[in-house]
Tab-separated table of C-alpha atoms in Angstrom:
chain	number	residue	atom	x	y	z
A	1	MET	CA	145.093	161.668	120.304
A	2	ASN	CA	146.452	163.206	117.122
A	3	GLN	CA	144.723	161.214	114.385
A	4	HIS	CA	147.715	161.574	112.079
A	5	VAL	CA	150.014	159.736	114.513
A	6	GLU	CA	150.032	155.957	114.030
A	7	THR	CA	149.873	153.690	117.069
A	8	SER	CA	150.577	149.953	116.930
A	9	LEU	CA	147.621	148.024	118.395
A	10	GLU	CA	146.415	144.448	118.661
A	11	LEU	CA	142.803	144.349	117.487
A	12	LYS	CA	140.031	141.750	117.442
A	13	ILE	CA	138.011	142.001	114.234
A	14	GLU	CA	134.269	141.694	114.851
A	15	ARG	CA	132.654	142.048	111.457
A	16	LEU	CA	133.154	142.908	107.798
A	17	GLY	CA	132.034	146.367	106.696
A	18	HIS	CA	130.146	147.235	103.530
A	19	ARG	CA	133.402	148.152	101.760
A	20	GLY	CA	135.108	144.919	102.762
A	21	ASP	CA	137.122	146.342	105.676
A	22	GLY	CA	137.435	144.384	108.895
A	23	ILE	CA	135.917	146.359	111.777
A	24	ALA	CA	137.279	146.268	115.305
A	25	PRO	CA	135.734	147.979	118.373
A	26	GLY	CA	136.105	151.730	118.315
A	27	PRO	CA	135.284	151.412	115.491
A	28	VAL	CA	138.588	150.874	113.700
A	29	PHE	CA	138.466	149.926	110.005
A	30	VAL	CA	141.238	147.571	108.901
A	31	PRO	CA	141.356	146.693	105.178
A	32	TYR	CA	142.061	143.019	104.392
A	33	ALA	CA	141.295	141.823	107.948
A	34	LEU	CA	138.475	139.303	108.463
A	35	PRO	CA	135.904	138.695	111.222
A	36	GLY	CA	137.238	136.590	114.085
A	37	GLU	CA	140.860	137.489	113.402
A	38	THR	CA	143.284	138.988	115.867
A	39	VAL	CA	145.565	141.382	114.013
A	40	LEU	CA	148.386	143.770	114.654
A	41	ALA	CA	147.610	147.094	113.007
A	42	GLU	CA	149.031	150.579	112.756
A	43	VAL	CA	146.093	152.775	113.751
A	44	ALA	CA	145.478	156.471	113.123
A	45	GLY	CA	142.031	157.607	114.188
A	46	GLU	CA	139.464	155.206	112.740
A	47	ARG	CA	141.795	153.770	110.095
A	48	GLY	CA	144.054	150.805	110.601
A	49	ARG	CA	146.775	149.330	108.400
A	50	LEU	CA	147.186	145.572	108.662
A	51	VAL	CA	150.728	144.730	109.806
A	52	ALA	CA	150.464	141.088	110.894
A	53	LEU	CA	147.925	138.312	111.479
A	54	GLN	CA	148.077	137.046	115.046
A	55	GLU	CA	145.139	134.645	114.687
A	56	PRO	CA	143.870	134.160	111.108
A	57	SER	CA	140.275	133.307	110.292
A	58	PRO	CA	139.438	129.808	108.999
A	59	ASP	CA	137.619	131.652	106.194
A	60	ARG	CA	140.854	133.254	104.963
A	61	ILE	CA	142.049	131.973	101.571
A	62	GLU	CA	144.928	132.836	99.274
A	63	PRO	CA	144.187	135.750	96.890
A	64	PHE	CA	144.473	134.839	93.208
A	65	CYS	CA	145.835	138.177	91.933
A	66	ARG	CA	149.353	139.425	92.612
A	67	HIS	CA	148.077	143.013	92.689
A	68	PHE	CA	145.627	142.360	95.544
A	69	MET	CA	146.128	144.669	98.563
A	70	HIS	CA	147.799	147.144	96.202
A	71	CYS	CA	145.230	147.667	93.441
A	72	GLY	CA	141.978	149.228	94.625
A	73	GLY	CA	139.784	147.233	92.254
A	74	CYS	CA	139.138	144.296	94.612
A	75	ALA	CA	138.517	144.348	98.361
A	76	VAL	CA	137.820	140.731	99.324
A	77	GLN	CA	139.749	138.147	97.317
A	78	HIS	CA	140.939	136.635	100.621
A	79	LEU	CA	137.503	135.438	101.837
A	80	SER	CA	136.186	131.902	101.272
A	81	VAL	CA	133.270	131.527	98.868
A	82	PRO	CA	130.540	130.610	101.427
A	83	ALA	CA	131.558	133.450	103.774
A	84	TYR	CA	131.821	135.865	100.855
A	85	GLN	CA	128.349	134.973	99.582
A	86	ALA	CA	126.870	135.370	103.059
A	87	TRP	CA	128.538	138.795	103.435
A	88	LYS	CA	127.225	140.014	100.072
A	89	ARG	CA	123.684	138.874	100.897
A	90	ASP	CA	123.929	140.495	104.324
A	91	LEU	CA	124.709	143.856	102.700
A	92	VAL	CA	121.153	143.763	101.342
A	93	VAL	CA	119.611	142.322	104.521
A	94	ASP	CA	121.250	145.019	106.673
A	95	ALA	CA	120.191	147.881	104.381
A	96	LEU	CA	116.568	146.732	104.518
A	97	LYS	CA	116.755	146.289	108.301
A	98	GLN	CA	118.147	149.818	108.732
A	99	ALA	CA	115.104	151.122	106.839
A	100	GLY	CA	112.725	149.080	108.996
A	101	ILE	CA	111.763	146.745	106.138
A	102	GLU	CA	111.079	143.039	106.544
A	103	ALA	CA	111.166	141.045	103.316
A	104	PRO	CA	112.432	137.645	102.174
A	105	VAL	CA	115.979	137.934	100.784
A	106	GLU	CA	116.973	135.149	98.412
A	107	PRO	CA	120.460	133.589	98.210
A	108	LEU	CA	123.073	135.534	96.254
A	109	VAL	CA	123.031	134.929	92.492
A	110	ASP	CA	126.543	134.691	91.013
A	111	ALA	CA	126.578	136.667	87.758
A	112	HIS	CA	130.322	137.089	87.254
A	113	GLY	CA	130.467	134.648	84.332
A	114	ARG	CA	133.465	135.234	82.062
A	115	GLY	CA	134.233	138.502	83.837
A	116	ARG	CA	133.516	142.193	83.518
A	117	ARG	CA	132.971	143.443	79.989
A	118	ARG	CA	133.416	147.109	80.944
A	119	ALA	CA	136.316	148.831	82.670
A	120	THR	CA	137.503	152.385	83.186
A	121	LEU	CA	141.291	152.478	83.009
A	122	HIS	CA	143.206	155.471	84.333
A	123	ALA	CA	146.233	156.950	82.564
A	124	ARG	CA	148.561	159.198	84.536
A	125	LYS	CA	152.144	160.181	83.652
A	126	GLY	CA	152.811	157.189	81.458
A	127	LYS	CA	151.105	154.635	83.709
A	128	VAL	CA	147.911	152.798	82.714
A	129	GLY	CA	145.850	150.732	85.134
A	130	PHE	CA	143.537	151.033	88.122
A	131	ALA	CA	143.895	153.320	91.128
A	132	GLU	CA	145.481	152.078	94.313
A	133	ALA	CA	143.122	151.571	97.227
A	134	ARG	CA	142.230	154.990	98.699
A	135	SER	CA	144.753	156.727	96.469
A	136	HIS	CA	145.064	158.438	93.099
A	137	ALA	CA	148.305	156.587	92.358
A	138	ILE	CA	148.075	154.126	89.455
A	139	VAL	CA	148.769	150.392	89.642
A	140	GLU	CA	150.119	149.423	86.231
A	141	LEU	CA	148.469	146.297	84.827
A	142	ASP	CA	149.471	143.857	82.135
A	143	ALA	CA	146.267	141.876	82.749
A	144	CYS	CA	143.375	141.782	85.208
A	145	PRO	CA	141.878	138.365	86.097
A	146	ILE	CA	138.345	139.683	86.678
A	147	LEU	CA	138.017	141.158	83.168
A	148	VAL	CA	136.883	139.245	80.085
A	149	PRO	CA	139.849	138.206	77.908
A	150	GLU	CA	138.872	140.707	75.209
A	151	LEU	CA	139.455	143.620	77.592
A	152	ASN	CA	142.817	142.265	78.663
A	153	ARG	CA	143.841	142.022	75.020
A	154	GLY	CA	142.739	145.659	74.655
A	155	LEU	CA	145.209	146.898	77.257
A	156	GLU	CA	147.907	147.175	74.590
A	157	ALA	CA	145.666	149.491	72.571
A	158	VAL	CA	144.948	151.609	75.639
A	159	ARG	CA	148.668	152.007	76.342
A	160	ALA	CA	149.264	153.084	72.738
A	161	LEU	CA	146.463	155.651	72.967
A	162	GLU	CA	147.865	156.982	76.245
A	163	LYS	CA	151.313	157.340	74.701
A	164	GLN	CA	149.862	159.288	71.782
A	165	LEU	CA	147.963	161.634	74.114
A	166	ARG	CA	150.663	161.960	76.788
A	167	GLY	CA	151.896	165.280	75.392
A	168	LEU	CA	148.597	166.900	76.403
A	169	GLY	CA	149.712	166.574	80.030
A	170	LYS	CA	146.182	165.687	81.171
A	171	PRO	CA	144.945	162.850	83.396
A	172	LEU	CA	142.928	160.491	81.207
A	173	ASP	CA	140.253	157.885	81.782
A	174	LEU	CA	139.625	155.342	79.049
A	175	VAL	CA	136.272	153.542	79.129
A	176	LEU	CA	136.718	150.188	77.442
A	177	THR	CA	133.746	147.954	76.551
A	178	ALA	CA	133.869	144.487	75.024
A	179	THR	CA	131.055	144.103	72.482
A	180	ILE	CA	130.039	141.371	70.057
A	181	THR	CA	131.763	143.168	67.178
A	182	GLY	CA	134.902	144.277	69.024
A	183	LEU	CA	136.208	146.776	71.535
A	184	ASP	CA	134.591	150.172	72.029
A	185	CYS	CA	136.818	152.831	73.630
A	186	ASP	CA	135.786	156.272	74.862
A	187	ILE	CA	138.574	158.648	75.968
A	188	ARG	CA	137.717	160.999	78.841
A	189	GLY	CA	139.766	164.011	79.924
A	190	ALA	CA	141.663	164.840	76.729
A	191	GLY	CA	139.426	167.763	75.786
A	192	ARG	CA	139.083	168.818	72.171
A	193	VAL	CA	141.886	167.499	69.957
A	194	ASP	CA	142.989	168.881	66.581
A	195	ASP	CA	142.591	167.161	63.218
A	196	LYS	CA	146.162	165.827	63.213
A	197	MET	CA	145.621	164.126	66.554
A	198	ARG	CA	142.306	162.682	65.361
A	199	LEU	CA	144.081	161.148	62.386
A	200	ARG	CA	146.769	159.627	64.615
A	201	LEU	CA	144.123	158.249	66.957
A	202	SER	CA	142.202	156.832	63.985
A	203	ASP	CA	145.346	155.083	62.784
A	204	LEU	CA	145.792	153.482	66.199
A	205	ALA	CA	142.159	152.359	66.254
A	206	ARG	CA	142.684	150.599	62.917
A	207	GLN	CA	146.006	149.157	64.019
A	208	PHE	CA	144.460	147.565	67.105
A	209	ASP	CA	141.187	146.673	65.354
A	210	LEU	CA	138.917	148.689	67.652
A	211	ALA	CA	135.279	148.689	66.639
A	212	ARG	CA	134.936	152.351	67.620
A	213	LEU	CA	137.038	155.074	69.196
A	214	SER	CA	135.480	158.196	70.702
A	215	ASN	CA	136.692	161.258	72.558
A	216	HIS	CA	134.206	162.002	75.349
A	217	GLY	CA	131.311	160.772	73.243
A	218	ASP	CA	132.491	162.377	69.989
A	219	VAL	CA	133.193	159.534	67.558
A	220	VAL	CA	136.738	159.754	66.175
A	221	ILE	CA	136.383	156.651	64.012
A	222	GLU	CA	133.860	153.820	63.742
A	223	CYS	CA	135.354	150.862	61.901
A	224	ARG	CA	132.156	148.934	62.590
A	225	ALA	CA	129.237	149.516	64.903
A	226	PRO	CA	129.748	148.122	68.427
A	227	VAL	CA	126.905	145.710	69.168
A	228	VAL	CA	125.454	144.272	72.377
A	229	ARG	CA	122.431	142.023	72.671
A	230	PHE	CA	119.462	142.461	74.999
A	231	GLY	CA	117.440	139.282	74.779
A	232	THR	CA	117.404	138.622	71.037
A	233	VAL	CA	117.666	142.286	70.040
A	234	GLU	CA	120.972	143.749	68.875
A	235	VAL	CA	121.744	147.320	69.911
A	236	SER	CA	124.563	149.699	69.034
A	237	PRO	CA	125.009	151.709	72.260
A	238	PRO	CA	126.329	155.275	72.243
A	239	PRO	CA	129.966	155.836	73.314
A	240	GLY	CA	130.520	155.121	77.001
A	241	ALA	CA	126.893	154.027	77.454
A	242	PHE	CA	125.805	152.374	80.691
A	243	LEU	CA	125.682	148.588	80.459
A	244	GLN	CA	125.531	145.943	83.135
A	245	ALA	CA	129.090	145.055	84.127
A	246	THR	CA	128.823	141.465	82.897
A	247	ALA	CA	126.809	139.800	80.149
A	248	GLU	CA	125.702	137.185	82.683
A	249	ALA	CA	124.234	139.924	84.900
A	250	ASP	CA	122.194	141.120	81.932
A	251	ALA	CA	120.679	137.660	81.622
A	252	ALA	CA	120.199	137.108	85.368
A	253	LEU	CA	118.628	140.505	86.044
A	254	THR	CA	116.370	140.244	82.996
A	255	ALA	CA	115.139	136.830	84.105
A	256	LEU	CA	114.354	138.159	87.582
A	257	VAL	CA	112.582	141.237	86.179
A	258	ARG	CA	110.597	139.086	83.757
A	259	GLY	CA	109.530	136.817	86.618
A	260	GLY	CA	108.529	139.803	88.725
A	261	LEU	CA	106.402	141.211	85.900
A	262	ALA	CA	104.736	137.881	85.037
A	263	GLY	CA	101.294	138.446	83.585
A	264	ALA	CA	101.824	142.132	82.791
A	265	LYS	CA	100.729	143.246	79.326
A	266	ARG	CA	101.858	146.875	79.229
A	267	ILE	CA	104.816	148.135	81.233
A	268	ALA	CA	106.855	151.288	81.734
A	269	ASP	CA	110.637	150.919	81.911
A	270	LEU	CA	111.985	153.850	83.935
A	271	PHE	CA	115.678	154.798	83.706
A	272	SER	CA	115.802	152.441	80.743
A	273	GLY	CA	119.225	153.305	79.348
A	274	CYS	CA	119.588	151.873	75.865
A	275	GLY	CA	117.174	149.022	76.487
A	276	THR	CA	118.557	146.402	78.866
A	277	PHE	CA	115.059	145.437	79.998
A	278	ALA	CA	112.790	147.229	77.512
A	279	LEU	CA	114.088	145.358	74.484
A	280	ALA	CA	114.481	141.996	76.213
A	281	LEU	CA	110.913	142.099	77.567
A	282	ALA	CA	109.257	143.392	74.399
A	283	ASP	CA	108.876	139.858	73.063
A	284	ALA	CA	105.965	139.445	75.491
A	285	MET	CA	104.907	142.950	76.646
A	286	HIS	CA	104.150	146.389	75.283
A	287	VAL	CA	106.915	148.614	76.646
A	288	GLN	CA	107.301	152.362	77.032
A	289	ALA	CA	110.867	153.337	77.963
A	290	PHE	CA	111.924	156.577	79.651
A	291	ASP	CA	115.414	157.967	80.263
A	292	SER	CA	117.107	161.366	80.333
A	293	ASP	CA	119.995	160.140	78.145
A	294	LYS	CA	118.993	161.148	74.612
A	295	PRO	CA	121.678	159.096	72.770
A	296	ALA	CA	120.693	156.001	74.792
A	297	ILE	CA	117.001	156.473	73.993
A	298	SER	CA	117.869	156.962	70.295
A	299	ALA	CA	119.859	153.716	70.301
A	300	LEU	CA	116.953	151.892	71.938
A	301	ASP	CA	114.474	153.294	69.433
A	302	ARG	CA	116.645	152.360	66.415
A	303	ALA	CA	117.088	148.821	67.701
A	304	ALA	CA	113.359	148.379	68.352
A	305	ARG	CA	112.491	149.575	64.846
A	306	ARG	CA	114.894	147.098	63.234
A	307	ALA	CA	113.964	144.094	65.379
A	308	GLN	CA	111.482	141.444	64.329
A	309	GLY	CA	108.751	139.905	66.466
A	310	LEU	CA	108.501	142.527	69.202
A	311	LYS	CA	105.412	144.017	70.795
A	312	PRO	CA	105.213	147.815	70.393
A	313	VAL	CA	108.124	149.666	72.018
A	314	GLY	CA	108.066	153.408	72.705
A	315	ALA	CA	111.085	155.440	73.772
A	316	THR	CA	110.852	158.869	75.413
A	317	VAL	CA	113.543	161.274	76.595
A	318	ARG	CA	112.570	162.456	80.063
A	319	ASP	CA	114.481	163.460	83.186
A	320	LEU	CA	112.760	161.364	85.845
A	321	PHE	CA	114.669	163.045	88.659
A	322	HIS	CA	113.135	166.433	87.882
A	323	ARG	CA	110.018	165.312	85.971
A	324	PRO	CA	108.944	161.950	87.396
A	325	LEU	CA	105.966	160.268	85.807
A	326	LEU	CA	102.844	161.262	87.709
A	327	ALA	CA	100.230	158.811	88.985
A	328	GLU	CA	97.883	159.957	86.215
A	329	GLU	CA	100.543	159.243	83.570
A	330	LEU	CA	101.096	155.778	84.993
A	331	LYS	CA	97.452	154.727	84.560
A	332	PRO	CA	97.953	153.109	81.111
A	333	PHE	CA	100.461	150.639	82.607
A	334	ASP	CA	99.761	147.588	84.709
A	335	ALA	CA	103.364	147.276	85.898
A	336	VAL	CA	106.650	149.202	86.078
A	337	VAL	CA	110.330	148.338	86.223
A	338	PHE	CA	112.766	151.006	87.427
A	339	ASP	CA	116.564	150.830	87.448
A	340	PRO	CA	117.985	154.174	88.592
A	341	PRO	CA	121.616	155.207	89.161
A	342	ARG	CA	123.186	154.773	92.608
A	343	ALA	CA	121.363	157.853	93.934
A	344	GLY	CA	118.085	155.944	93.641
A	345	ALA	CA	114.705	157.222	92.474
A	346	GLU	CA	113.212	159.057	95.441
A	347	ALA	CA	111.119	161.551	93.441
A	348	GLN	CA	109.824	158.850	91.101
A	349	ALA	CA	109.197	156.418	93.972
A	350	LYS	CA	106.873	158.953	95.591
A	351	ARG	CA	104.820	159.069	92.387
A	352	LEU	CA	104.853	155.297	92.025
A	353	ALA	CA	103.597	154.992	95.588
A	354	ALA	CA	100.542	157.057	94.627
A	355	ALA	CA	99.836	154.997	91.491
A	356	LYS	CA	97.548	151.970	91.388
A	357	LEU	CA	99.948	149.580	89.685
A	358	ARG	CA	99.581	145.853	90.135
A	359	ARG	CA	103.325	145.221	90.287
A	360	ILE	CA	106.559	147.173	90.464
A	361	VAL	CA	110.038	145.710	90.047
A	362	GLY	CA	112.975	147.726	91.353
A	363	VAL	CA	116.549	147.077	90.218
A	364	SER	CA	119.365	148.744	92.119
A	365	CYS	CA	123.140	148.788	92.548
A	366	ASN	CA	122.800	150.496	95.938
A	367	PRO	CA	120.929	148.623	98.707
A	368	THR	CA	120.719	151.763	100.866
A	369	THR	CA	118.934	153.962	98.329
A	370	PHE	CA	116.814	150.987	97.242
A	371	ALA	CA	115.674	150.545	100.851
A	372	ARG	CA	114.797	154.241	101.075
A	373	ASP	CA	112.729	154.038	97.880
A	374	ALA	CA	111.177	150.729	98.952
A	375	ALA	CA	109.995	152.311	102.213
A	376	LEU	CA	108.130	154.950	100.177
A	377	LEU	CA	106.406	152.282	98.080
A	378	ILE	CA	105.489	150.252	101.156
A	379	ALA	CA	104.011	153.350	102.825
A	380	GLY	CA	101.974	153.848	99.651
A	381	GLY	CA	100.340	150.434	99.913
A	382	TYR	CA	102.773	148.049	98.234
A	383	ARG	CA	104.273	144.907	99.723
A	384	LEU	CA	107.890	143.894	99.053
A	385	VAL	CA	107.413	140.204	98.321
A	386	ARG	CA	111.035	139.231	97.642
A	387	VAL	CA	114.508	140.613	97.062
A	388	THR	CA	117.247	138.822	95.140
A	389	PRO	CA	120.887	139.942	95.439
A	390	VAL	CA	122.938	139.574	92.242
A	391	ASP	CA	126.751	139.581	92.253
A	392	GLN	CA	128.214	141.032	89.066
A	393	PHE	CA	130.936	142.956	90.932
A	394	ARG	CA	132.732	139.962	92.406
A	395	HIS	CA	135.386	140.671	95.087
A	396	SER	CA	134.082	144.218	95.664
A	397	GLY	CA	131.642	145.766	98.118
A	398	HIS	CA	129.093	146.429	95.358
A	399	VAL	CA	125.965	144.296	94.999
A	400	GLU	CA	123.037	144.499	92.603
A	401	LEU	CA	119.520	143.519	93.596
A	402	VAL	CA	116.027	143.002	92.223
A	403	GLY	CA	113.003	143.673	94.424
A	404	VAL	CA	109.414	142.736	93.522
A	405	PHE	CA	106.515	144.792	94.895
A	406	GLU	CA	102.796	143.953	94.747
A	407	ARG	CA	99.754	146.056	95.614
A	408	ARG	CA	98.191	144.956	98.870
C-alpha cells in the first residue's frame, strides 16, 4: 500500500505509547486515542489521524486547554489522573524491563507545582507560540495553562521582541525563565545584531521590566541579576542555563538525591550544571562538582563562595563525555550523584562501575538511557535498590527519575 494514501479504518486501541499516542495492532499510532477505545481513523502507513470515537474509554476526560490537539506542547490532557500516573510510572518500569533490570519502582511523584518556570517560545513570520504537533507551524498563544503566571505575563514582552527583530527574516527561539528577581530572556537565532538594534532591545527590556536580556548568551542588558535558589543558596545562572523545569521538581529531586546519599561525607556531583544538587547538598557534605559548561561552573563557584554555612564546594570544568572521571580519581569520594543530558552517561557509567563507591544516585530525564547506564553499574557490582519517577513535565511523554545504587 502507498503509505501516503490515507485509508479510513476502525481500530481498537491496545495501549498508550511512550509519546502518548494510542497504539492499535499493526502497529498503528493514533494521537489522542486511549487504550480500550474503538476509533475511526484515517491511516497512512503506521500513522493514524483520529476522526471519531466509536467507543470512548472510561478514563477519557475533558482537556482543560483550548489549544489541545493543535499545540504540540501537551500529549495527554484527555487522560484521567490515576490512569495518567500509572502510564507515567510504566514508562520507567518498561524501560528497565527492556534492559533486563528488576528493581522496585516507587509511585509517581507529582512535581508540577505552580507550573513550568522555563519555556522556549518559537517566533516565525509574526507568530509567537509553540509548534504544532509534528509540525513546524506555530500555534499562537495568549497564555499557556501549564506555565507559571510570570511566564504568561512575559508573553507580551516576547511578542514585542519578535516584532523588533522581524526585519531580520530569521526564525527565532526565545528561552524565557522565571526567576526570583524577574524574567530572564535569551534570544536564539538572531545572529549578531548591530549597536542600534542592541539599544532598541535594551529599551524593550526596560519597558517590560526584564531582569536580563541576552542574544545567544551574549548579555544585551542586565537590569538586575536573575536569581534562582538551590536549597538555601542563591545563584545567578548564565543566560539560557539548564534548570529543572519546575521549582517543585528542584525540591523533590534534591530530597530524593539527599535520601539516596544519606551518610555520605564527600561526594562528586557529575554533570552538575550551575549547582542544582551540589549547592543544595553542601550544607551537609563536601562536594566536588564537574561539568563541561564553563559559565555554569563559574556561576556555581561564585554562589558557593558567597554562601554562608556550607561545607567545602569545588567546581571543575570537565567534559565527562570525552574525559570521564576514572576509578582512581573517584577514590576520594564515598558517593556520587550524576545527572546527565538525555543521551545519558555511558562513558562515565563504565568508569563508575569500576569504582568502589558505597553509593551512586542517578538522575535522568530519559528512562531508556538511564536503564542502559544502570545495566553497566549493575554488571560492575552495584544493586539498584529503588527508582522513583518524578513528573515535572505534566501532560507530556517526558518523565524524570531518581535511581539509588548500592555496592553489593
